[in-house]
CSV table of C-alpha atoms and ligand atoms in Angstrom, one decimal:
chain,number,residue,atom,x,y,z
A,478,MET,CA,-14.6,-22.0,-8.9
A,479,GLY,CA,-16.9,-22.2,-11.7
A,480,GLU,CA,-15.0,-23.2,-15.2
A,481,PRO,CA,-14.0,-20.0,-16.9
A,482,GLU,CA,-15.0,-20.1,-20.6
A,483,VAL,CA,-13.5,-18.4,-23.4
A,484,GLY,CA,-15.5,-16.7,-26.1
A,485,HIS,CA,-19.2,-15.1,-26.2
A,486,GLU,CA,-21.0,-18.2,-27.3
A,487,GLY,CA,-24.6,-18.7,-26.1
A,488,ALA,CA,-26.8,-16.1,-24.6
A,489,ARG,CA,-25.0,-14.7,-21.6
A,490,ARG,CA,-25.2,-11.4,-19.5
A,491,PRO,CA,-22.4,-9.0,-20.5
A,492,ARG,CA,-19.3,-9.7,-18.7
A,493,VAL,CA,-17.2,-7.0,-16.5
A,494,LEU,CA,-13.8,-8.3,-15.8
A,495,ILE,CA,-12.0,-6.5,-12.8
A,496,LEU,CA,-8.2,-7.0,-12.6
A,497,GLY,CA,-7.1,-6.3,-9.1
A,498,GLY,CA,-8.8,-6.7,-5.8
A,499,GLY,CA,-7.4,-3.5,-4.2
A,500,PHE,CA,-9.1,-0.4,-3.2
A,501,GLY,CA,-9.8,0.3,-7.1
A,502,GLY,CA,-11.0,-3.2,-7.8
A,503,ILE,CA,-13.2,-3.3,-4.9
A,504,GLY,CA,-14.7,0.1,-5.5
A,505,ALA,CA,-15.5,-1.0,-8.9
A,506,ALA,CA,-17.3,-4.4,-8.2
A,507,ARG,CA,-19.3,-2.6,-5.5
A,508,ALA,CA,-20.5,0.2,-7.7
A,509,LEU,CA,-21.9,-2.7,-10.2
A,510,LYS,CA,-24.1,-4.4,-7.5
A,511,ASP,CA,-27.2,-3.8,-9.2
A,512,ALA,CA,-25.9,-4.1,-12.8
A,513,GLU,CA,-27.3,-6.6,-15.1
A,514,ALA,CA,-23.9,-8.1,-15.7
A,515,ASP,CA,-21.6,-10.9,-14.5
A,516,VAL,CA,-18.8,-9.4,-12.5
A,517,VAL,CA,-15.5,-11.7,-12.5
A,518,LEU,CA,-13.0,-10.1,-10.2
A,519,VAL,CA,-9.4,-11.7,-10.4
A,520,ASP,CA,-6.5,-11.2,-8.1
A,521,GLU,CA,-3.1,-12.8,-7.6
A,522,HIS,CA,-4.1,-13.2,-4.0
A,523,ASN,CA,-7.3,-14.4,-2.3
A,524,TYR,CA,-7.2,-11.3,0.1
A,525,HIS,CA,-7.5,-7.5,-0.3
A,526,THR,CA,-4.5,-5.5,1.3
A,527,PHE,CA,-5.1,-2.6,3.3
A,528,GLN,CA,-1.8,-0.9,2.4
A,529,PRO,CA,-1.9,1.9,4.7
A,530,LEU,CA,-1.6,-0.1,7.8
A,531,LEU,CA,1.2,-2.4,6.5
A,532,TYR,CA,3.7,-0.6,8.7
A,533,GLN,CA,1.7,-1.5,11.5
A,534,LEU,CA,1.9,-5.2,10.8
A,535,ALA,CA,5.6,-4.8,10.0
A,536,THR,CA,6.1,-3.1,13.5
A,537,ASP,CA,4.0,-5.7,15.3
A,538,LEU,CA,1.0,-3.4,16.3
A,539,LEU,CA,-1.8,-5.2,14.0
A,540,GLU,CA,-1.9,-9.1,13.1
A,541,THR,CA,-2.0,-10.4,9.6
A,542,SER,CA,-5.7,-10.8,9.5
A,543,GLU,CA,-6.0,-7.1,10.5
A,544,VAL,CA,-4.4,-5.8,7.3
A,545,GLY,CA,-5.4,-8.5,4.8
A,546,HIS,CA,-9.2,-9.4,4.4
A,547,PRO,CA,-10.6,-12.6,2.4
A,548,LEU,CA,-11.5,-11.1,-1.1
A,549,ARG,CA,-14.3,-13.6,-1.3
A,550,ASP,CA,-16.0,-12.6,1.9
A,551,LEU,CA,-16.4,-9.0,0.8
A,552,PHE,CA,-18.9,-10.3,-2.0
A,553,HIS,CA,-20.9,-12.9,-0.1
A,554,GLU,CA,-23.9,-10.5,-0.5
A,555,GLN,CA,-23.4,-9.7,-4.1
A,556,ALA,CA,-24.6,-12.5,-6.3
A,557,ASN,CA,-23.4,-11.1,-9.5
A,558,VAL,CA,-19.7,-11.3,-8.6
A,559,ALA,CA,-17.4,-14.2,-8.9
A,560,VAL,CA,-13.8,-14.0,-7.4
A,561,HIS,CA,-10.9,-16.1,-8.6
A,562,GLN,CA,-7.3,-16.0,-7.5
A,563,ASP,CA,-4.6,-16.0,-10.3
A,564,SER,CA,-2.0,-14.0,-11.9
A,565,VAL,CA,-2.9,-11.9,-14.9
A,566,THR,CA,-0.1,-12.3,-17.5
A,567,ALA,CA,-1.5,-10.1,-20.5
A,568,VAL,CA,-4.2,-8.2,-21.8
A,569,ASP,CA,-5.2,-8.2,-25.3
A,570,LEU,CA,-7.1,-4.9,-25.7
A,571,GLY,CA,-7.9,-5.5,-29.1
A,572,GLY,CA,-9.2,-9.1,-28.7
A,573,ARG,CA,-11.0,-8.1,-25.5
A,574,ARG,CA,-9.4,-10.9,-23.7
A,575,VAL,CA,-7.3,-11.2,-20.6
A,576,HIS,CA,-4.6,-14.2,-20.1
A,577,PHE,CA,-3.8,-15.7,-16.8
A,578,ALA,CA,-0.9,-17.8,-15.4
A,579,GLU,CA,-3.1,-20.9,-14.7
A,580,MET,CA,-6.8,-20.2,-15.7
A,581,ALA,CA,-8.1,-20.4,-19.2
A,582,SER,CA,-8.3,-16.8,-20.9
A,583,LEU,CA,-11.3,-14.9,-20.3
A,584,ASP,CA,-13.0,-12.5,-22.8
A,585,TYR,CA,-14.8,-9.3,-21.5
A,586,ASP,CA,-17.5,-6.8,-22.6
A,587,TYR,CA,-15.9,-4.3,-20.0
A,588,LEU,CA,-12.6,-4.2,-18.4
A,589,VAL,CA,-11.4,-2.6,-15.3
A,590,LEU,CA,-7.5,-2.4,-14.9
A,591,ALA,CA,-7.0,-2.1,-11.0
A,592,LEU,CA,-3.7,-3.8,-10.7
A,593,GLY,CA,-1.9,-1.2,-8.5
A,594,ALA,CA,1.8,-0.8,-8.6
A,595,ARG,CA,4.9,-2.3,-7.2
A,596,VAL,CA,8.3,-1.4,-5.9
A,597,ASN,CA,10.8,0.5,-8.1
A,598,PHE,CA,14.3,0.1,-6.9
A,599,PHE,CA,15.6,2.4,-9.8
A,600,GLY,CA,18.5,0.0,-10.5
A,601,THR,CA,20.1,0.5,-6.9
A,602,GLU,CA,22.8,-2.2,-6.5
A,603,GLY,CA,21.8,-5.1,-4.1
A,604,ALA,CA,18.4,-3.5,-3.4
A,605,SER,CA,16.3,-6.3,-5.1
A,606,GLU,CA,18.1,-8.9,-3.2
A,607,HIS,CA,18.6,-7.3,0.2
A,608,ALA,CA,16.1,-4.3,0.7
A,609,PHE,CA,12.7,-4.7,2.2
A,610,PRO,CA,9.9,-3.0,0.3
A,611,MET,CA,6.6,-2.2,2.1
A,612,TYR,CA,4.1,-2.7,-0.5
A,613,THR,CA,2.6,-6.2,0.1
A,614,LEU,CA,1.1,-8.3,3.0
A,615,ALA,CA,4.2,-10.7,2.3
A,616,ASP,CA,6.6,-7.8,2.5
A,617,ALA,CA,5.3,-6.6,6.0
A,618,VAL,CA,5.4,-10.2,7.5
A,619,ARG,CA,9.0,-10.8,6.0
A,620,PHE,CA,10.2,-7.7,7.5
A,621,LYS,CA,8.8,-8.0,11.0
A,622,GLU,CA,10.3,-11.6,11.2
A,623,HIS,CA,13.6,-10.4,10.1
A,624,VAL,CA,13.6,-7.8,12.3
A,625,LEU,CA,12.6,-10.2,15.5
A,626,ARG,CA,15.2,-12.5,14.2
A,627,LYS,CA,17.9,-9.8,14.3
A,628,TRP,CA,16.9,-9.0,18.1
A,629,GLU,CA,17.0,-12.7,19.2
A,630,ALA,CA,20.4,-13.2,17.5
A,631,ALA,CA,21.8,-10.1,19.1
A,632,ASP,CA,20.4,-11.2,22.3
A,633,LYS,CA,22.5,-14.4,22.2
A,634,ASP,CA,25.6,-12.7,20.6
A,635,PRO,CA,25.9,-9.0,21.7
A,636,ALA,CA,28.9,-8.7,19.2
A,637,LEU,CA,26.3,-8.4,16.6
A,638,VAL,CA,25.4,-5.2,17.7
A,639,ASP,CA,28.8,-3.8,16.7
A,640,ASP,CA,28.1,-5.1,13.2
A,641,GLY,CA,24.9,-3.0,13.0
A,642,ALA,CA,22.4,-6.2,13.3
A,643,LEU,CA,20.0,-4.1,15.1
A,644,ASN,CA,20.4,-0.9,12.8
A,645,VAL,CA,17.4,-0.1,10.3
A,646,VAL,CA,18.0,2.3,7.3
A,647,VAL,CA,14.7,3.5,5.8
A,648,VAL,CA,15.1,5.2,2.4
A,649,GLY,CA,12.4,7.6,1.3
A,650,GLY,CA,11.0,10.6,3.1
A,651,GLY,CA,7.5,10.5,1.8
A,652,PRO,CA,4.8,9.0,4.0
A,653,THR,CA,5.9,5.2,3.5
A,654,GLY,CA,9.2,6.0,5.0
A,655,VAL,CA,8.1,8.5,7.5
A,656,GLU,CA,5.3,6.0,8.7
A,657,SER,CA,7.9,3.1,8.9
A,658,ALA,CA,10.6,5.1,10.4
A,659,GLY,CA,8.4,6.6,13.3
A,660,ALA,CA,6.8,3.0,14.0
A,661,LEU,CA,10.0,1.3,14.1
A,662,ALA,CA,11.4,3.9,16.3
A,663,GLU,CA,8.3,3.5,18.8
A,664,LEU,CA,8.8,-0.5,18.6
A,665,TYR,CA,12.5,0.1,19.3
A,666,ARG,CA,12.3,2.3,22.3
A,667,GLY,CA,9.0,1.0,23.7
A,668,ASP,CA,8.5,-2.8,23.6
A,669,PHE,CA,11.9,-3.9,22.6
A,670,ALA,CA,13.7,-1.9,25.2
A,671,LYS,CA,11.3,-3.9,27.6
A,672,ASP,CA,11.9,-7.3,26.1
A,673,TYR,CA,15.5,-7.0,25.5
A,674,PRO,CA,16.6,-4.9,28.7
A,675,GLY,CA,20.3,-6.2,28.3
A,676,MET,CA,20.5,-4.6,24.8
A,677,PRO,CA,22.4,-1.1,24.6
A,678,GLN,CA,19.3,0.9,23.0
A,679,GLU,CA,21.3,3.7,22.0
A,680,ARG,CA,23.2,1.6,19.7
A,681,ALA,CA,20.1,0.3,17.9
A,682,ARG,CA,19.7,3.2,15.1
A,683,VAL,CA,16.8,4.0,13.1
A,684,THR,CA,18.1,6.2,10.3
A,685,LEU,CA,15.9,7.9,7.6
A,686,VAL,CA,17.6,8.8,4.4
A,687,GLU,CA,15.9,11.2,1.7
A,688,ALA,CA,17.5,12.4,-1.4
A,689,GLY,CA,15.9,15.9,-1.1
A,690,PRO,CA,16.2,18.8,1.2
A,691,ALA,CA,13.1,18.0,3.4
A,692,LEU,CA,10.6,15.1,4.5
A,693,LEU,CA,7.2,15.0,3.1
A,694,THR,CA,7.9,17.3,0.2
A,695,MET,CA,4.1,17.2,-0.9
A,696,PHE,CA,3.3,18.8,2.4
A,697,LYS,CA,3.7,22.5,3.5
A,698,ALA,CA,7.1,23.5,5.2
A,699,ASP,CA,5.2,23.8,8.8
A,700,ILE,CA,4.4,20.1,8.4
A,701,GLN,CA,7.8,19.1,7.1
A,702,LYS,CA,9.3,20.7,10.1
A,703,TYR,CA,7.0,19.1,12.6
A,704,ALA,CA,7.6,15.6,11.1
A,705,LYS,CA,11.1,16.0,11.3
A,706,LYS,CA,11.1,17.1,14.9
A,707,ALA,CA,8.6,14.4,16.0
A,708,LEU,CA,11.0,11.7,14.3
A,709,GLU,CA,14.0,13.1,16.0
A,710,GLU,CA,12.1,13.1,19.3
A,711,ARG,CA,11.6,9.5,18.8
A,712,GLY,CA,15.3,8.6,18.1
A,713,VAL,CA,15.3,8.5,14.6
A,714,ASP,CA,18.6,9.9,12.7
A,715,ILE,CA,17.5,11.9,9.7
A,716,VAL,CA,19.9,12.0,6.8
A,717,LEU,CA,19.1,14.7,4.2
A,718,GLY,CA,20.2,15.3,0.5
A,719,GLU,CA,21.8,11.8,0.4
A,720,ILE,CA,21.1,9.0,-2.1
A,721,VAL,CA,21.5,5.4,-1.4
A,722,GLU,CA,23.9,3.8,-3.9
A,723,SER,CA,24.2,0.3,-2.9
A,724,VAL,CA,22.9,-2.3,-0.4
A,725,SER,CA,24.6,-5.3,1.2
A,726,PRO,CA,23.4,-7.8,3.8
A,727,SER,CA,25.2,-5.5,6.3
A,728,ARG,CA,26.1,-2.4,5.0
A,729,VAL,CA,24.3,0.6,3.3
A,730,THR,CA,26.4,2.9,1.0
A,731,LEU,CA,25.5,6.5,0.2
A,732,LYS,CA,26.3,8.4,-3.0
A,733,SER,CA,28.7,10.5,-1.1
A,734,GLY,CA,30.8,7.6,0.0
A,735,ARG,CA,29.4,7.5,3.5
A,736,THR,CA,28.5,3.8,4.8
A,737,LEU,CA,25.9,3.1,7.4
A,738,PRO,CA,26.5,-0.3,9.2
A,739,ALA,CA,22.9,-1.9,9.0
A,740,HIS,CA,21.6,-5.3,8.4
A,741,THR,CA,18.1,-4.1,7.5
A,742,LEU,CA,17.0,-1.5,4.7
A,743,VAL,CA,13.6,-0.6,4.3
A,744,TRP,CA,12.4,0.8,0.7
A,745,GLY,CA,9.9,3.6,0.5
A,746,ALA,CA,11.3,5.3,-2.1
A,747,GLY,CA,9.7,4.5,-5.4
A,748,LEU,CA,6.6,2.8,-7.2
A,749,GLN,CA,5.9,1.8,-10.8
A,750,ALA,CA,2.8,0.6,-12.3
A,751,SER,CA,2.0,-3.1,-12.5
A,752,PRO,CA,4.3,-4.8,-15.5
A,753,VAL,CA,0.9,-5.6,-17.0
A,754,ALA,CA,0.7,-1.9,-18.2
A,755,ASP,CA,3.9,-2.2,-20.4
A,756,GLY,CA,2.3,-5.0,-22.3
A,757,LEU,CA,-1.0,-2.9,-23.2
A,758,GLY,CA,0.9,-1.5,-26.3
A,759,LEU,CA,-0.2,2.2,-25.1
A,760,ALA,CA,1.8,5.2,-24.7
A,761,LEU,CA,2.4,5.4,-20.9
A,762,GLU,CA,3.0,8.1,-18.4
A,763,LYS,CA,5.5,8.5,-15.7
A,764,GLY,CA,6.1,5.2,-13.5
A,765,SER,CA,4.3,3.4,-16.4
A,766,ARG,CA,1.0,4.5,-15.7
A,767,VAL,CA,-1.8,4.2,-18.1
A,768,VAL,CA,-3.5,7.4,-19.0
A,769,ALA,CA,-7.2,7.6,-18.1
A,770,ALA,CA,-9.6,9.9,-19.6
A,771,PRO,CA,-11.9,12.2,-17.7
A,772,ASP,CA,-14.5,9.2,-17.5
A,773,LEU,CA,-11.5,7.0,-16.5
A,774,SER,CA,-11.6,5.2,-20.0
A,775,ILE,CA,-8.6,4.6,-22.0
A,776,GLU,CA,-7.8,6.3,-25.3
A,777,GLY,CA,-9.5,4.4,-28.0
A,778,HIS,CA,-11.2,1.9,-25.6
A,779,PRO,CA,-14.4,3.2,-24.1
A,780,GLU,CA,-14.9,-0.3,-22.8
A,781,VAL,CA,-11.8,-0.2,-20.7
A,782,PHE,CA,-11.1,1.8,-17.5
A,783,ALA,CA,-8.3,2.4,-15.5
A,784,VAL,CA,-8.0,3.2,-11.8
A,785,GLY,CA,-6.1,3.6,-8.6
A,786,ASP,CA,-2.1,3.4,-8.7
A,787,ILE,CA,-1.8,1.8,-12.1
A,788,ALA,CA,-3.4,5.0,-13.7
A,789,TRP,CA,-2.7,8.5,-14.5
A,790,ILE,CA,-5.7,10.3,-13.6
A,791,THR,CA,-5.9,14.1,-14.0
A,792,ASP,CA,-8.5,15.8,-11.6
A,793,THR,CA,-10.8,17.6,-13.7
A,794,LYS,CA,-11.3,20.4,-11.1
A,795,THR,CA,-7.7,21.3,-10.5
A,796,ASN,CA,-6.0,19.9,-13.5
A,797,ARG,CA,-3.6,18.3,-11.4
A,798,VAL,CA,-2.6,14.7,-11.6
A,799,LEU,CA,-4.0,12.8,-8.7
A,800,PRO,CA,-1.6,11.0,-6.2
A,801,GLN,CA,-1.3,7.2,-5.8
A,802,LEU,CA,-3.6,7.1,-2.9
A,803,GLY,CA,-6.6,4.7,-1.5
A,804,SER,CA,-9.0,7.3,-1.3
A,805,VAL,CA,-8.0,8.1,-5.0
A,806,ALA,CA,-8.3,4.5,-6.0
A,807,LEU,CA,-11.4,3.6,-4.1
A,808,GLN,CA,-13.5,6.7,-5.6
A,809,ALA,CA,-12.1,6.1,-9.0
A,810,GLY,CA,-12.9,2.3,-8.8
A,811,GLU,CA,-16.5,3.6,-7.8
A,812,ARG,CA,-16.8,6.0,-10.8
A,813,ALA,CA,-15.4,3.5,-13.2
A,814,GLY,CA,-17.9,0.7,-12.0
A,815,ALA,CA,-20.7,3.4,-12.1
A,816,ASN,CA,-19.8,4.4,-15.6
A,817,ILE,CA,-19.8,0.8,-16.7
A,818,ALA,CA,-23.4,0.5,-15.2
A,819,ARG,CA,-24.7,3.5,-16.9
A,820,LEU,CA,-23.1,2.3,-20.3
A,821,LEU,CA,-24.8,-1.0,-19.7
A,822,GLU,CA,-28.1,1.0,-19.5
A,823,GLY,CA,-27.4,2.9,-22.6
A,824,LYS,CA,-26.5,6.0,-20.7
A,825,GLU,CA,-23.3,8.2,-21.2
A,826,SER,CA,-20.4,7.9,-18.7
A,827,GLU,CA,-19.6,10.6,-16.5
A,828,PRO,CA,-16.4,12.5,-15.7
A,829,PHE,CA,-14.6,11.3,-12.4
A,830,ALA,CA,-14.5,14.2,-9.8
A,831,TYR,CA,-12.3,13.7,-6.7
A,832,VAL,CA,-13.5,14.3,-3.2
A,833,ASP,CA,-10.3,15.3,-1.6
A,834,LYS,CA,-10.5,14.8,2.3
A,835,GLY,CA,-6.9,15.9,2.8
A,836,THR,CA,-3.4,14.3,2.5
A,837,MET,CA,-2.0,12.5,5.6
A,838,ALA,CA,0.9,10.7,7.1
A,839,THR,CA,1.2,9.3,10.9
A,840,ILE,CA,4.5,9.6,12.6
A,841,GLY,CA,3.4,7.7,15.5
A,842,ARG,CA,1.4,7.4,18.4
A,843,ALA,CA,-0.8,10.5,18.7
A,844,SER,CA,1.3,12.0,16.1
A,845,ALA,CA,0.0,12.7,12.5
A,846,VAL,CA,-0.1,15.5,9.9
A,847,VAL,CA,-3.0,16.5,7.5
A,848,GLN,CA,-2.9,18.9,4.8
A,849,PHE,CA,-6.5,19.7,3.6
A,850,HIS,CA,-6.7,20.7,-0.1
A,851,ARG,CA,-7.5,24.5,0.5
A,852,GLY,CA,-4.2,24.4,2.2
A,853,ARG,CA,-5.3,24.2,6.0
A,854,THR,CA,-2.9,21.8,8.1
A,855,LEU,CA,-3.2,19.7,11.2
A,856,LYS,CA,-0.6,18.2,13.1
A,857,GLY,CA,-0.3,16.1,16.5
A,858,LYS,CA,-3.5,14.4,18.2
A,859,ALA,CA,-6.1,16.1,16.2
A,860,ALA,CA,-4.4,15.1,12.8
A,861,SER,CA,-4.0,11.5,14.2
A,862,LEU,CA,-8.0,11.3,15.0
A,863,ALA,CA,-8.4,12.7,11.3
A,864,TRP,CA,-6.1,10.0,9.9
A,865,GLY,CA,-8.1,7.5,12.0
A,866,SER,CA,-11.5,8.3,10.8
A,867,VAL,CA,-10.4,8.6,7.2
A,868,HIS,CA,-8.7,5.4,7.1
A,869,LEU,CA,-11.4,3.6,9.0
A,870,ALA,CA,-13.9,4.6,6.2
A,871,LEU,CA,-11.6,3.0,3.8
A,872,LEU,CA,-11.6,-0.4,5.6
A,873,SER,CA,-13.5,-2.8,3.7
A,874,THR,CA,-16.1,-4.2,6.0
A,875,GLY,CA,-17.9,-3.0,9.4
A,876,GLU,CA,-16.1,-6.0,10.9
A,877,ASP,CA,-12.5,-4.7,10.0
A,878,ARG,CA,-13.4,-1.3,11.2
A,879,ALA,CA,-14.6,-2.6,14.5
A,880,LYS,CA,-11.4,-4.6,14.9
A,881,ALA,CA,-9.0,-1.9,13.9
A,882,MET,CA,-10.8,0.5,16.4
A,883,ILE,CA,-10.3,-2.0,19.1
A,884,GLU,CA,-6.6,-2.6,18.3
A,885,TRP,CA,-5.8,1.0,18.0
A,886,THR,CA,-7.8,2.1,21.0
A,887,TRP,CA,-5.9,-0.6,23.0
A,888,ALA,CA,-2.5,0.1,21.6
A,889,GLY,CA,-3.3,3.8,22.6
A,890,PHE,CA,-3.8,2.7,26.2
A,891,THR,CA,-1.3,0.0,26.6
A,892,HIS,CA,1.4,0.9,24.1
A,893,GLU,CA,1.6,-2.9,23.5
A,894,ARG,CA,2.1,-4.6,20.4
A,895,PRO,CA,0.9,-8.1,20.3
A,896,GLY,CA,2.5,-9.3,17.2
A,897,ARG,CA,6.0,-9.8,18.4
A,898,ILE,CA,6.3,-13.6,17.9
A,899,THR,CA,8.1,-15.7,15.3
A,900,VAL,CA,6.6,-18.8,14.3
A,901,ARG,CA,9.0,-21.5,12.6
A,902,THR,CA,7.2,-23.6,10.3
A,903,ASP,CA,10.2,-26.0,9.6
A,904,GLU,CA,10.4,-27.4,13.0
B,2088,FAD,C1,3.3,1.4,2.9
B,2088,FAD,C2,2.0,2.2,2.1
B,2088,FAD,C3,1.4,3.2,3.1
B,2088,FAD,C4,0.4,3.7,2.4
B,2088,FAD,N1,-0.4,4.6,3.2
B,2088,FAD,C5,-1.5,4.9,2.4
B,2088,FAD,C6,-2.3,6.1,3.5
B,2088,FAD,O1,-2.1,6.5,4.6
B,2088,FAD,N2,-3.5,6.8,2.7
B,2088,FAD,C7,-3.8,6.6,1.5
B,2088,FAD,O2,-4.8,6.9,1.2
B,2088,FAD,N3,-3.1,5.8,0.7
B,2088,FAD,C8,-1.9,5.1,1.1
B,2088,FAD,N4,-1.2,4.2,0.5
B,2088,FAD,C9,-1.5,4.2,-1.0
B,2088,FAD,C10,-2.4,3.2,-1.1
B,2088,FAD,O3,-2.6,1.9,-0.6
B,2088,FAD,C11,-2.7,2.9,-2.8
B,2088,FAD,O4,-2.6,4.2,-3.4
B,2088,FAD,C12,-3.8,1.8,-3.0
B,2088,FAD,O5,-3.8,0.7,-2.4
B,2088,FAD,C13,-4.0,1.8,-4.6
B,2088,FAD,O6,-5.1,1.1,-4.9
B,2088,FAD,P1,-5.2,0.1,-6.1
B,2088,FAD,O7,-6.5,-0.6,-6.0
B,2088,FAD,O8,-4.9,0.9,-7.1
B,2088,FAD,O9,-4.1,-1.1,-5.9
B,2088,FAD,P2,-3.7,-2.1,-4.8
B,2088,FAD,O10,-4.2,-1.7,-3.7
B,2088,FAD,O11,-2.2,-2.2,-4.9
B,2088,FAD,O12,-4.3,-3.4,-5.7
B,2088,FAD,C14,-3.9,-3.9,-6.6
B,2088,FAD,C15,-4.1,-5.3,-6.4
B,2088,FAD,O13,-4.1,-6.1,-7.7
B,2088,FAD,C16,-3.3,-7.4,-7.5
B,2088,FAD,N5,-2.3,-7.7,-8.5
B,2088,FAD,C17,-1.2,-7.0,-8.9
B,2088,FAD,N6,-0.6,-7.6,-9.8
B,2088,FAD,C18,-1.4,-8.6,-10.4
B,2088,FAD,C19,-1.4,-9.5,-11.4
B,2088,FAD,N7,-0.4,-9.3,-12.3
B,2088,FAD,N8,-2.3,-10.4,-11.3
B,2088,FAD,C20,-3.6,-10.4,-10.6
B,2088,FAD,N9,-3.6,-9.5,-9.5
B,2088,FAD,C21,-2.7,-8.7,-9.3
B,2088,FAD,C22,-2.7,-7.0,-6.1
B,2088,FAD,O14,-2.6,-8.4,-5.6
B,2088,FAD,C23,-3.6,-6.4,-5.5
B,2088,FAD,O15,-4.7,-6.9,-4.7
B,2088,FAD,C24,0.1,3.5,1.1
B,2088,FAD,C25,0.6,2.6,0.3
B,2088,FAD,C26,1.8,2.0,0.9
B,2088,FAD,C27,2.4,0.9,0.1
């Protein structure tokens, strides 16, 4: 890694500092390909995480390297990009400087804030200690190993089943909760039923708890009904209108007083922007999101852009706040990068115009839902294909796309999940 320097001494090209190597950060860096600038991308991980596939890693359908991709690898062909692995600790907007956990601070001429979001447990008792969020690669691996360990333990001591060792409660009826519950139910009723034939399948429950009156509230009623039925057909118990009050290692307690015996709770119920946003000294929107202007810059700082999950972006066409989605982050990142390239050339920045390819969620094999922005909906196999094509387009390299295609096709034919192994590193 080259020595990062502080200050503007000596003649150097303008520096564009990109914080975060998710969809937003990658989109911005790529759009600066031909810019006369040094682009520095910093992420606390040395890989890009493809969050839409985390639940497939968590349920053994994909391997770690199919959901995470080395960040440096993405920029081998782009000479003006340097990648560093470090944690951003603070951003000094007035001083145009960013502080890191380990590296020396870096000054910037342009800055892209693309640090994403993280889980929000809303203060639920016991959740930060015992719940499993599904937001990072580490979350998915931790969850997958935990579930495998529970089944191996129950295989040796069936009394654990009575205590709820195999039960999983999924909190949140949005896409993350629906996708996780559907994939888990297929893992349980498919491969685990064959792997552990002596285990009473009907007593290994997957329960989805949603506070509202329906699942997938951002979708139309026909989709909500389809999703509920498709999950129930896969054996998921659905509890609507209930809030999780507390979580312990073996019990989930609901506000109504009902207790669910379960050694595992997946949290898919809420997000908040990266804590770096809180330290910016700006007025933030709901979920601590940074308000982006139409060209994605932030108020009073035309040299700073906010994109992706950390940003509060209003669609200039519809006047609606855009959802925290990979496609929004990627397109916004590309627009921010293109705007910086324009400013570097002395041109004006342009407003961001989101191209909506539809809101989607998968429920299981050959079962998904899509709602296009004009209101048309798709369900089942056709929606699954639409989900696949939109998400293949989001994958960062051709190699990733090819790998995902092979895995999905293979899993479609064989219904097999290759990731059902636990590796102990302490032996
Ligand atoms: C389980 C799940 C399923 C999803 N499914 C879909 C889907 O099907 N379709 C869809 O379009 N969207 C989906 N999304 C949403 C989508 O993944 C996000 O909207 C998208 O990843 C946001 O991109 P981003 O670049 O803003 O943030 P991220 O992708 O989160 O990237 C942020 C980056 O910043 C880094 N970072 C964070 N904090 C620091 C720090 N302090 N210092 C240094 N680096 C830091 C992180 O390591 C990360 O690489 C899903 C999300 C989840 C969690």
